[in-house]
PDB file of C-alpha atoms and ligand atoms in Angstrom:
ATOM      1  CA  MET O   1       0.000   0.000   0.000  1.00  0.00           C
ATOM      2  CA  LYS O   2       1.506   3.300  -1.059  1.00  0.00           C
ATOM      3  CA  THR O   3       2.421   5.851   1.607  1.00  0.00           C
ATOM      4  CA  THR O   4       2.941   9.577   1.207  1.00  0.00           C
ATOM      5  CA  LEU O   5       5.358  11.030   3.751  1.00  0.00           C
ATOM      6  CA  PHE O   6       5.389  14.788   4.223  1.00  0.00           C
ATOM      7  CA  TYR O   7       8.397  16.086   6.151  1.00  0.00           C
ATOM      8  CA  PHE O   8       9.876  19.306   7.458  1.00  0.00           C
ATOM      9  CA  THR O   9      13.411  19.633   8.786  1.00  0.00           C
ATOM     10  CA  GLY O  10      15.777  22.340  10.036  1.00  0.00           C
ATOM     11  CA  THR O  11      18.925  20.330  10.674  1.00  0.00           C
ATOM     12  CA  GLY O  12      18.257  16.935   9.126  1.00  0.00           C
ATOM     13  CA  ASN O  13      16.931  14.893  12.056  1.00  0.00           C
ATOM     14  CA  SER O  14      13.394  14.632  10.725  1.00  0.00           C
ATOM     15  CA  LEU O  15      14.683  14.184   7.174  1.00  0.00           C
ATOM     16  CA  GLN O  16      16.810  11.179   8.165  1.00  0.00           C
ATOM     17  CA  ILE O  17      13.906   9.650  10.060  1.00  0.00           C
ATOM     18  CA  ALA O  18      11.733  10.159   6.977  1.00  0.00           C
ATOM     19  CA  ASN O  19      14.384   8.559   4.735  1.00  0.00           C
ATOM     20  CA  ASN O  20      14.791   5.573   7.056  1.00  0.00           C
ATOM     21  CA  LEU O  21      11.047   5.073   7.340  1.00  0.00           C
ATOM     22  CA  CYS O  22      10.580   5.301   3.575  1.00  0.00           C
ATOM     23  CA  GLU O  23      13.169   2.562   3.125  1.00  0.00           C
ATOM     24  CA  GLU O  24      11.478   0.336   5.709  1.00  0.00           C
ATOM     25  CA  LEU O  25       7.999   0.821   4.264  1.00  0.00           C
ATOM     26  CA  GLY O  26       8.914   0.411   0.611  1.00  0.00           C
ATOM     27  CA  ASP O  27       6.340   1.862  -1.787  1.00  0.00           C
ATOM     28  CA  CYS O  28       6.573   5.412  -0.443  1.00  0.00           C
ATOM     29  CA  GLU O  29       6.840   8.989  -1.698  1.00  0.00           C
ATOM     30  CA  LEU O  30       8.663  11.689   0.290  1.00  0.00           C
ATOM     31  CA  ILE O  31       7.331  15.228  -0.102  1.00  0.00           C
ATOM     32  CA  PRO O  32       8.987  18.227   1.589  1.00  0.00           C
ATOM     33  CA  ILE O  33       6.440  20.486   3.273  1.00  0.00           C
ATOM     34  CA  ALA O  34       8.693  23.464   2.443  1.00  0.00           C
ATOM     35  CA  LYS O  35       8.109  22.771  -1.244  1.00  0.00           C
ATOM     36  CA  VAL O  36       4.307  22.735  -1.136  1.00  0.00           C
ATOM     37  CA  PHE O  37       3.170  24.783   1.866  1.00  0.00           C
ATOM     38  CA  HIS O  38       2.708  28.055  -0.046  1.00  0.00           C
ATOM     39  CA  LYS O  39       0.233  26.545  -2.536  1.00  0.00           C
ATOM     40  CA  ASP O  40      -3.414  27.548  -2.164  1.00  0.00           C
ATOM     41  CA  PHE O  41      -4.622  23.989  -2.496  1.00  0.00           C
ATOM     42  CA  ILE O  42      -2.768  20.806  -1.479  1.00  0.00           C
ATOM     43  CA  SER O  43      -4.263  17.340  -1.707  1.00  0.00           C
ATOM     44  CA  VAL O  44      -3.103  13.767  -1.179  1.00  0.00           C
ATOM     45  CA  SER O  45      -4.648  10.588  -2.526  1.00  0.00           C
ATOM     46  CA  THR O  46      -2.750   7.654  -0.997  1.00  0.00           C
ATOM     47  CA  GLU O  47      -4.365   5.320   1.549  1.00  0.00           C
ATOM     48  CA  LYS O  48      -1.582   5.998   4.066  1.00  0.00           C
ATOM     49  CA  VAL O  49      -0.255   9.442   4.867  1.00  0.00           C
ATOM     50  CA  GLY O  50       2.447  10.368   7.392  1.00  0.00           C
ATOM     51  CA  PHE O  51       3.905  13.616   8.728  1.00  0.00           C
ATOM     52  CA  ILE O  52       7.433  13.823  10.121  1.00  0.00           C
ATOM     53  CA  PHE O  53       8.698  17.004  11.725  1.00  0.00           C
ATOM     54  CA  PRO O  54      10.499  18.410  14.790  1.00  0.00           C
ATOM     55  CA  LEU O  55       8.805  19.478  18.003  1.00  0.00           C
ATOM     56  CA  HIS O  56       8.979  23.286  18.286  1.00  0.00           C
ATOM     57  CA  TYR O  57       8.108  24.886  21.605  1.00  0.00           C
ATOM     58  CA  TYR O  58       6.061  21.892  22.790  1.00  0.00           C
ATOM     59  CA  GLY O  59       4.052  21.777  19.599  1.00  0.00           C
ATOM     60  CA  LEU O  60       3.958  22.048  15.827  1.00  0.00           C
ATOM     61  CA  PRO O  61       6.376  24.155  13.803  1.00  0.00           C
ATOM     62  CA  LYS O  62       4.237  26.967  12.357  1.00  0.00           C
ATOM     63  CA  ILE O  63       4.864  25.829   8.792  1.00  0.00           C
ATOM     64  CA  VAL O  64       3.572  22.350   9.653  1.00  0.00           C
ATOM     65  CA  HIS O  65       0.485  23.778  11.330  1.00  0.00           C
ATOM     66  CA  ASP O  66      -0.345  25.978   8.323  1.00  0.00           C
ATOM     67  CA  PHE O  67       0.330  23.170   5.867  1.00  0.00           C
ATOM     68  CA  LEU O  68      -1.878  20.670   7.705  1.00  0.00           C
ATOM     69  CA  ALA O  69      -4.728  23.153   7.841  1.00  0.00           C
ATOM     70  CA  LYS O  70      -4.670  23.352   4.023  1.00  0.00           C
ATOM     71  CA  LEU O  71      -4.190  19.666   3.193  1.00  0.00           C
ATOM     72  CA  GLU O  72      -7.126  17.743   1.719  1.00  0.00           C
ATOM     73  CA  PHE O  73      -7.298  13.942   1.872  1.00  0.00           C
ATOM     74  CA  ASN O  74      -8.814  11.639  -0.758  1.00  0.00           C
ATOM     75  CA  ASN O  75      -8.997   7.844  -0.194  1.00  0.00           C
ATOM     76  CA  THR O  76      -6.804   8.106   2.908  1.00  0.00           C
ATOM     77  CA  ASN O  77      -7.656   5.750   5.759  1.00  0.00           C
ATOM     78  CA  TYR O  78      -4.511   5.726   7.908  1.00  0.00           C
ATOM     79  CA  ILE O  79      -2.863   8.976   9.063  1.00  0.00           C
ATOM     80  CA  PHE O  80       0.176   9.067  11.333  1.00  0.00           C
ATOM     81  CA  ALA O  81       2.657  11.606  12.729  1.00  0.00           C
ATOM     82  CA  ILE O  82       6.248  11.076  13.810  1.00  0.00           C
ATOM     83  CA  ILE O  83       7.726  13.865  15.868  1.00  0.00           C
ATOM     84  CA  THR O  84      11.437  14.224  16.498  1.00  0.00           C
ATOM     85  CA  ARG O  85      12.484  15.995  19.677  1.00  0.00           C
ATOM     86  CA  SER O  86      15.461  16.406  21.964  1.00  0.00           C
ATOM     87  CA  GLY O  87      13.654  16.160  25.294  1.00  0.00           C
ATOM     88  CA  ASP O  88      11.053  13.888  26.820  1.00  0.00           C
ATOM     89  CA  ILE O  89       7.955  16.093  27.120  1.00  0.00           C
ATOM     90  CA  ASP O  90       5.224  15.226  24.605  1.00  0.00           C
ATOM     91  CA  GLY O  91       3.663  18.684  24.714  1.00  0.00           C
ATOM     92  CA  ALA O  92       0.648  19.434  22.545  1.00  0.00           C
ATOM     93  CA  ALA O  93       1.789  18.434  19.049  1.00  0.00           C
ATOM     94  CA  LEU O  94      -0.385  15.339  18.667  1.00  0.00           C
ATOM     95  CA  VAL O  95      -3.415  17.128  20.094  1.00  0.00           C
ATOM     96  CA  GLN O  96      -2.831  19.937  17.583  1.00  0.00           C
ATOM     97  CA  VAL O  97      -2.658  17.474  14.678  1.00  0.00           C
ATOM     98  CA  GLU O  98      -5.816  15.761  15.909  1.00  0.00           C
ATOM     99  CA  LYS O  99      -7.626  19.104  16.176  1.00  0.00           C
ATOM    100  CA  ILE O 100      -6.760  20.040  12.606  1.00  0.00           C
ATOM    101  CA  LEU O 101      -7.795  16.614  11.330  1.00  0.00           C
ATOM    102  CA  ARG O 102     -11.134  16.711  13.191  1.00  0.00           C
ATOM    103  CA  ASN O 103     -11.964  19.923  11.367  1.00  0.00           C
ATOM    104  CA  LYS O 104     -11.715  17.827   8.211  1.00  0.00           C
ATOM    105  CA  SER O 105     -13.702  14.934   9.750  1.00  0.00           C
ATOM    106  CA  ARG O 106     -10.529  12.831   9.996  1.00  0.00           C
ATOM    107  CA  THR O 107      -8.640  11.425  12.946  1.00  0.00           C
ATOM    108  CA  LEU O 108      -5.027  10.629  13.689  1.00  0.00           C
ATOM    109  CA  SER O 109      -4.468   6.852  13.589  1.00  0.00           C
ATOM    110  CA  ALA O 110      -1.052   6.835  15.243  1.00  0.00           C
ATOM    111  CA  GLY O 111       1.481   9.214  16.768  1.00  0.00           C
ATOM    112  CA  PHE O 112       5.102   8.563  17.704  1.00  0.00           C
ATOM    113  CA  PHE O 113       7.973  10.522  19.249  1.00  0.00           C
ATOM    114  CA  ILE O 114      11.618   9.855  18.486  1.00  0.00           C
ATOM    115  CA  LEU O 115      14.465  11.170  20.590  1.00  0.00           C
ATOM    116  CA  MET O 116      17.100  12.951  18.478  1.00  0.00           C
ATOM    117  CA  PRO O 117      20.052  15.273  19.174  1.00  0.00           C
ATOM    118  CA  ASN O 118      19.183  18.833  20.128  1.00  0.00           C
ATOM    119  CA  ASN O 119      19.389  21.569  17.499  1.00  0.00           C
ATOM    120  CA  PHE O 120      17.815  24.247  19.704  1.00  0.00           C
ATOM    121  CA  LEU O 121      20.887  26.323  20.519  1.00  0.00           C
ATOM    122  CA  LEU O 122      18.844  28.739  22.631  1.00  0.00           C
ATOM    123  CA  LEU O 123      18.416  25.928  25.147  1.00  0.00           C
ATOM    124  CA  PRO O 124      21.634  23.947  24.747  1.00  0.00           C
ATOM    125  CA  ASP O 125      22.154  20.580  26.383  1.00  0.00           C
ATOM    126  CA  ASP O 126      25.408  18.990  27.445  1.00  0.00           C
ATOM    127  CA  ARG O 127      25.261  15.824  25.350  1.00  0.00           C
ATOM    128  CA  SER O 128      28.592  14.857  23.820  1.00  0.00           C
ATOM    129  CA  GLU O 129      29.022  13.934  20.157  1.00  0.00           C
ATOM    130  CA  GLU O 130      29.268  10.264  21.192  1.00  0.00           C
ATOM    131  CA  GLU O 131      25.971  10.520  23.050  1.00  0.00           C
ATOM    132  CA  ASN O 132      24.352  12.157  20.029  1.00  0.00           C
ATOM    133  CA  ASN O 133      25.659   9.363  17.794  1.00  0.00           C
ATOM    134  CA  GLU O 134      24.199   6.787  20.183  1.00  0.00           C
ATOM    135  CA  ILE O 135      20.848   8.609  20.043  1.00  0.00           C
ATOM    136  CA  ILE O 136      20.946   8.510  16.244  1.00  0.00           C
ATOM    137  CA  LYS O 137      21.785   4.779  16.326  1.00  0.00           C
ATOM    138  CA  ASN O 138      18.814   4.129  18.611  1.00  0.00           C
ATOM    139  CA  SER O 139      16.526   6.198  16.381  1.00  0.00           C
ATOM    140  CA  LYS O 140      17.167   3.734  13.550  1.00  0.00           C
ATOM    141  CA  MET O 141      15.934   0.902  15.766  1.00  0.00           C
ATOM    142  CA  ASP O 142      12.923   2.999  16.797  1.00  0.00           C
ATOM    143  CA  ILE O 143      12.037   3.470  13.146  1.00  0.00           C
ATOM    144  CA  LYS O 144      12.167  -0.289  12.495  1.00  0.00           C
ATOM    145  CA  LYS O 145       9.615  -0.832  15.280  1.00  0.00           C
ATOM    146  CA  ILE O 146       7.448   2.086  14.202  1.00  0.00           C
ATOM    147  CA  SER O 147       7.446   0.891  10.591  1.00  0.00           C
ATOM    148  CA  GLU O 148       6.193  -2.545  11.693  1.00  0.00           C
ATOM    149  CA  SER O 149       3.213  -0.974  13.386  1.00  0.00           C
ATOM    150  CA  ILE O 150       2.527   1.354  10.443  1.00  0.00           C
ATOM    151  CA  LYS O 151       2.664  -1.598   8.045  1.00  0.00           C
ATOM    152  CA  ILE O 152      -0.224  -3.267   9.887  1.00  0.00           C
ATOM    153  CA  ASN O 153      -2.189  -0.008  10.312  1.00  0.00           C
ATOM    154  CA  GLN O 154      -1.933  -0.214  14.078  1.00  0.00           C
ATOM    155  CA  ILE O 155      -3.943   2.395  15.950  1.00  0.00           C
ATOM    156  CA  ASN O 156      -1.842   4.156  18.567  1.00  0.00           C
ATOM    157  CA  THR O 157      -2.594   7.709  19.546  1.00  0.00           C
ATOM    158  CA  LYS O 158      -2.663   7.903  23.339  1.00  0.00           C
ATOM    159  CA  ILE O 159      -3.965  11.468  22.984  1.00  0.00           C
ATOM    160  CA  GLU O 160      -6.029  12.953  25.727  1.00  0.00           C
ATOM    161  CA  PHE O 161      -8.194  15.113  23.496  1.00  0.00           C
ATOM    162  CA  LYS O 162     -10.675  17.504  25.064  1.00  0.00           C
ATOM    163  CA  GLU O 163     -12.779  19.492  22.626  1.00  0.00           C
ATOM    164  CA  GLY O 164     -12.093  23.212  22.937  1.00  0.00           C
ATOM    165  CA  LYS O 165      -9.571  22.881  25.754  1.00  0.00           C
ATOM    166  CA  ILE O 166      -6.201  24.571  25.277  1.00  0.00           C
ATOM    167  CA  ASN O 167      -3.482  23.436  27.643  1.00  0.00           C
ATOM    168  CA  PHE O 168      -0.285  25.132  28.763  1.00  0.00           C
ATOM    169  CA  PHE O 169       1.780  23.492  26.002  1.00  0.00           C
ATOM    170  CA  GLU O 170      -0.576  24.544  23.240  1.00  0.00           C
ATOM    171  CA  ARG O 171      -0.717  28.094  24.576  1.00  0.00           C
ATOM    172  CA  THR O 172       3.087  28.269  24.656  1.00  0.00           C
ATOM    173  CA  ASN O 173       3.272  26.954  21.109  1.00  0.00           C
ATOM    174  CA  LEU O 174       0.633  29.383  19.799  1.00  0.00           C
ATOM    175  CA  LYS O 175       2.552  32.280  21.344  1.00  0.00           C
ATOM    176  CA  PHE O 176       5.649  31.021  19.528  1.00  0.00           C
ATOM    177  CA  HIS O 177       3.687  30.947  16.238  1.00  0.00           C
ATOM    178  CA  LYS O 178       2.506  34.495  16.803  1.00  0.00           C
ATOM    179  CA  ASN O 179       6.044  35.867  17.037  1.00  0.00           C
ATOM    180  CA  VAL O 180       8.065  33.432  14.977  1.00  0.00           C
ATOM    181  CA  TYR O 181       8.235  35.312  11.645  1.00  0.00           C
ATOM    182  CA  GLU O 182       9.779  38.354  13.328  1.00  0.00           C
ATOM    183  CA  SER O 183      11.962  36.349  15.699  1.00  0.00           C
ATOM    184  CA  ASP O 184      14.744  36.593  13.112  1.00  0.00           C
ATOM    185  CA  LYS O 185      15.412  40.187  14.186  1.00  0.00           C
ATOM    186  CA  TYR O 186      17.627  38.694  16.895  1.00  0.00           C
ATOM    187  CA  PHE O 187      20.002  37.056  14.404  1.00  0.00           C
ATOM    188  CA  PHE O 188      23.210  38.882  13.654  1.00  0.00           C
ATOM    189  CA  VAL O 189      26.382  38.046  11.800  1.00  0.00           C
ATOM    190  CA  GLU O 190      29.945  38.457  12.987  1.00  0.00           C
ATOM    191  CA  GLU O 191      32.986  39.748  11.092  1.00  0.00           C
ATOM    192  CA  THR O 192      34.137  36.161  10.435  1.00  0.00           C
ATOM    193  CA  CYS O 193      31.347  35.704   7.834  1.00  0.00           C
ATOM    194  CA  ASN O 194      32.977  34.781   4.504  1.00  0.00           C
ATOM    195  CA  SER O 195      29.857  35.380   2.359  1.00  0.00           C
ATOM    196  CA  CYS O 196      29.593  31.699   1.430  1.00  0.00           C
ATOM    197  CA  ALA O 197      25.765  32.011   1.246  1.00  0.00           C
ATOM    198  CA  ILE O 198      25.159  28.611   2.847  1.00  0.00           C
ATOM    199  CA  CYS O 199      22.685  30.278   5.230  1.00  0.00           C
ATOM    200  CA  GLU O 200      20.704  31.517   2.231  1.00  0.00           C
ATOM    201  CA  SER O 201      20.783  28.079   0.598  1.00  0.00           C
ATOM    202  CA  VAL O 202      19.693  26.017   3.594  1.00  0.00           C
ATOM    203  CA  CYS O 203      16.826  28.266   4.713  1.00  0.00           C
ATOM    204  CA  PRO O 204      13.713  26.192   3.931  1.00  0.00           C
ATOM    205  CA  VAL O 205      11.497  29.265   3.436  1.00  0.00           C
ATOM    206  CA  ASP O 206      13.923  31.531   1.554  1.00  0.00           C
ATOM    207  CA  ASN O 207      13.988  33.962   4.437  1.00  0.00           C
ATOM    208  CA  ILE O 208      17.630  34.989   3.903  1.00  0.00           C
ATOM    209  CA  ILE O 209      19.272  37.047   1.187  1.00  0.00           C
ATOM    210  CA  LEU O 210      22.856  38.217   1.013  1.00  0.00           C
ATOM    211  CA  VAL O 211      23.216  41.992   0.812  1.00  0.00           C
ATOM    212  CA  GLU O 212      26.765  43.185   0.199  1.00  0.00           C
ATOM    213  CA  GLY O 213      27.906  39.717   1.160  1.00  0.00           C
ATOM    214  CA  ARG O 214      26.094  39.609   4.496  1.00  0.00           C
ATOM    215  CA  PRO O 215      22.897  37.700   5.350  1.00  0.00           C
ATOM    216  CA  GLN O 216      19.723  39.655   5.904  1.00  0.00           C
ATOM    217  CA  TRP O 217      16.635  38.017   7.385  1.00  0.00           C
ATOM    218  CA  LEU O 218      13.282  38.877   5.784  1.00  0.00           C
ATOM    219  CA  HIS O 219      10.885  38.315   8.707  1.00  0.00           C
ATOM    220  CA  LYS O 220       9.174  35.155   7.563  1.00  0.00           C
ATOM    221  CA  CYS O 221      11.361  32.996   9.779  1.00  0.00           C
ATOM    222  CA  GLN O 222      10.289  29.551  11.046  1.00  0.00           C
ATOM    223  CA  GLN O 223      13.114  29.474  13.617  1.00  0.00           C
ATOM    224  CA  CYS O 224      14.207  26.042  12.354  1.00  0.00           C
ATOM    225  CA  LEU O 225      17.790  27.203  13.053  1.00  0.00           C
ATOM    226  CA  ALA O 226      19.214  25.767   9.839  1.00  0.00           C
ATOM    227  CA  CYS O 227      21.100  29.011   9.114  1.00  0.00           C
ATOM    228  CA  ILE O 228      22.888  29.187  12.435  1.00  0.00           C
ATOM    229  CA  ASN O 229      23.650  25.460  12.647  1.00  0.00           C
ATOM    230  CA  PHE O 230      24.958  25.066   9.089  1.00  0.00           C
ATOM    231  CA  CYS O 231      27.123  28.222   9.034  1.00  0.00           C
ATOM    232  CA  PRO O 232      30.625  26.755   8.549  1.00  0.00           C
ATOM    233  CA  LYS O 233      32.284  29.741  10.247  1.00  0.00           C
ATOM    234  CA  GLU O 234      29.836  29.842  13.168  1.00  0.00           C
ATOM    235  CA  SER O 235      29.443  33.533  12.332  1.00  0.00           C
ATOM    236  CA  ILE O 236      25.678  33.682  12.877  1.00  0.00           C
ATOM    237  CA  GLN O 237      24.448  34.347  16.408  1.00  0.00           C
ATOM    238  CA  TYR O 238      21.021  34.692  17.994  1.00  0.00           C
ATOM    239  CA  ARG O 239      21.231  37.536  20.497  1.00  0.00           C
ATOM    240  CA  LYS O 240      24.350  36.750  22.499  1.00  0.00           C
ATOM    241  CA  GLU O 241      22.936  33.469  23.744  1.00  0.00           C
ATOM    242  CA  THR O 242      24.503  31.300  21.077  1.00  0.00           C
ATOM    243  CA  ILE O 243      28.072  32.563  21.377  1.00  0.00           C
ATOM    244  CA  GLY O 244      30.276  29.595  22.217  1.00  0.00           C
ATOM    245  CA  VAL O 245      27.388  27.087  21.916  1.00  0.00           C
ATOM    246  CA  LYS O 246      28.249  24.013  19.864  1.00  0.00           C
ATOM    247  CA  ARG O 247      26.411  23.862  16.520  1.00  0.00           C
ATOM    248  CA  TYR O 248      24.582  20.756  15.364  1.00  0.00           C
ATOM    249  CA  TYR O 249      23.240  19.164  12.225  1.00  0.00           C
ATOM    250  CA  HIS O 250      22.585  15.507  11.532  1.00  0.00           C
ATOM    251  CA  PRO O 251      25.883  13.909  10.433  1.00  0.00           C
ATOM    252  CA  GLU O 252      24.284  12.212   7.399  1.00  0.00           C
ATOM    253  CA  THR O 253      22.643  15.427   6.198  1.00  0.00           C
ATOM    254  CA  THR O 254      24.218  17.772   3.669  1.00  0.00           C
ATOM    255  CA  VAL O 255      23.607  21.330   2.514  1.00  0.00           C
ATOM    256  CA  LYS O 256      22.306  19.788  -0.719  1.00  0.00           C
ATOM    257  CA  ASP O 257      19.636  17.871   1.226  1.00  0.00           C
ATOM    258  CA  LEU O 258      18.434  21.151   2.698  1.00  0.00           C
ATOM    259  CA  ILE O 259      18.384  22.786  -0.732  1.00  0.00           C
ATOM    260  CA  ASN O 260      16.384  19.828  -2.078  1.00  0.00           C
ATOM    261  CA  GLN O 261      13.812  20.422   0.628  1.00  0.00           C
ATOM    262  CA  LYS O 262      12.537  23.454  -1.263  1.00  0.00           C
ATOM    263  CA  LYS O 263      13.266  22.442  -4.863  1.00  0.00           C
TER     264      LYS O 263
HETATM  265  C1  FMN V 301      12.562  26.510  17.729  1.00  0.00           C
HETATM  266  C2  FMN V 301      12.819  25.141  18.318  1.00  0.00           C
HETATM  267  C3  FMN V 301      12.059  24.709  19.386  1.00  0.00           C
HETATM  268  C4  FMN V 301      12.273  23.432  19.942  1.00  0.00           C
HETATM  269  N1  FMN V 301      11.455  23.023  20.962  1.00  0.00           N
HETATM  270  C5  FMN V 301      11.581  21.774  21.460  1.00  0.00           C
HETATM  271  C6  FMN V 301      10.677  21.302  22.458  1.00  0.00           C
HETATM  272  O1  FMN V 301       9.748  21.994  22.891  1.00  0.00           O
HETATM  273  N2  FMN V 301      10.890  20.061  22.972  1.00  0.00           N
HETATM  274  C7  FMN V 301      11.896  19.244  22.514  1.00  0.00           C
HETATM  275  O2  FMN V 301      12.029  18.120  23.014  1.00  0.00           O
HETATM  276  N3  FMN V 301      12.753  19.651  21.530  1.00  0.00           N
HETATM  277  C8  FMN V 301      12.608  20.884  20.993  1.00  0.00           C
HETATM  278  N4  FMN V 301      13.450  21.317  19.982  1.00  0.00           N
HETATM  279  C9  FMN V 301      14.500  20.390  19.470  1.00  0.00           C
HETATM  280  C10 FMN V 301      14.094  19.722  18.162  1.00  0.00           C
HETATM  281  O3  FMN V 301      12.735  19.327  18.201  1.00  0.00           O
HETATM  282  C11 FMN V 301      14.944  18.481  17.823  1.00  0.00           C
HETATM  283  O4  FMN V 301      16.301  18.708  17.947  1.00  0.00           O
HETATM  284  C12 FMN V 301      14.556  17.971  16.418  1.00  0.00           C
HETATM  285  O5  FMN V 301      14.941  16.636  16.274  1.00  0.00           O
HETATM  286  C13 FMN V 301      15.169  18.801  15.290  1.00  0.00           C
HETATM  287  O6  FMN V 301      14.758  18.240  14.076  1.00  0.00           O
HETATM  288  P1  FMN V 301      15.203  18.769  12.642  1.00  0.00           P
HETATM  289  O7  FMN V 301      16.698  18.550  12.552  1.00  0.00           O
HETATM  290  O8  FMN V 301      14.458  17.878  11.680  1.00  0.00           O
HETATM  291  O9  FMN V 301      14.817  20.199  12.537  1.00  0.00           O
HETATM  292  C14 FMN V 301      13.272  22.567  19.413  1.00  0.00           C
HETATM  293  C15 FMN V 301      14.043  23.034  18.329  1.00  0.00           C
HETATM  294  C16 FMN V 301      13.823  24.295  17.780  1.00  0.00           C
HETATM  295  C17 FMN V 301      14.659  24.754  16.613  1.00  0.00           C
END
């Protein structure tokens, strides 16, 4: 049975999970959300549909929220979400997906979380590179298990859904959505910038242009942190909080993968 997998990624974690899952499932098409989210009308016609994306502020990345609200399903009878995250709090993401689907008279069949290395430099952790590699190794085993349950259309949501009720996590996430486009005003670039334009290339929403060789942010930011994590000179900072903080992107992910996300 064919599966369509929609993914969004800032630093490759969700992309690698999507790639691994696609391999496990076989007959599967990967579609980057960054490539289709701006269309007025988006529809999908496979029986199985999955969404793979990072947890942002206890909930959905804004781009994923806006995309899901637009998506129309035809012939789909099994819908799942896989959320990558660096901590262990579920937050509101699955409830948010369920809410959007209910508006379309659909429900979420299954939801999964996968622990991945942290790319959120504003809240750095102290995991070593070895620990991150171990986490990535374990994520591959997680995906094998998850794919088995997706193959047999297992129902697994474990969502405590209360109509109309907004919890602390959802409120926090909605506040993040409200301010996220403009949050890029806190990025700045240091003298060490060599005008390589990688920041411009990896930005999934084309929010960066180089002006006189220096990045400028255009206030439609998703705060995925691709720009700051992929900068080879570590010249991009977010306020002063990221100075001296170790950058991260998934070791199997390349700049080209990020460019392909929007092409
Ligand atoms: C803006 C932002 C907010 C984040 N918020 C959370 C969070 O609330 N909980 C969590 O466990 N991880 C959080 N993270 C970490 C990411 O979810 C995690 O590292 C994810 O695997 C990154 O996936 P990606 O490489 O596909 O973008 C956040 C990351 C970013 C950039």
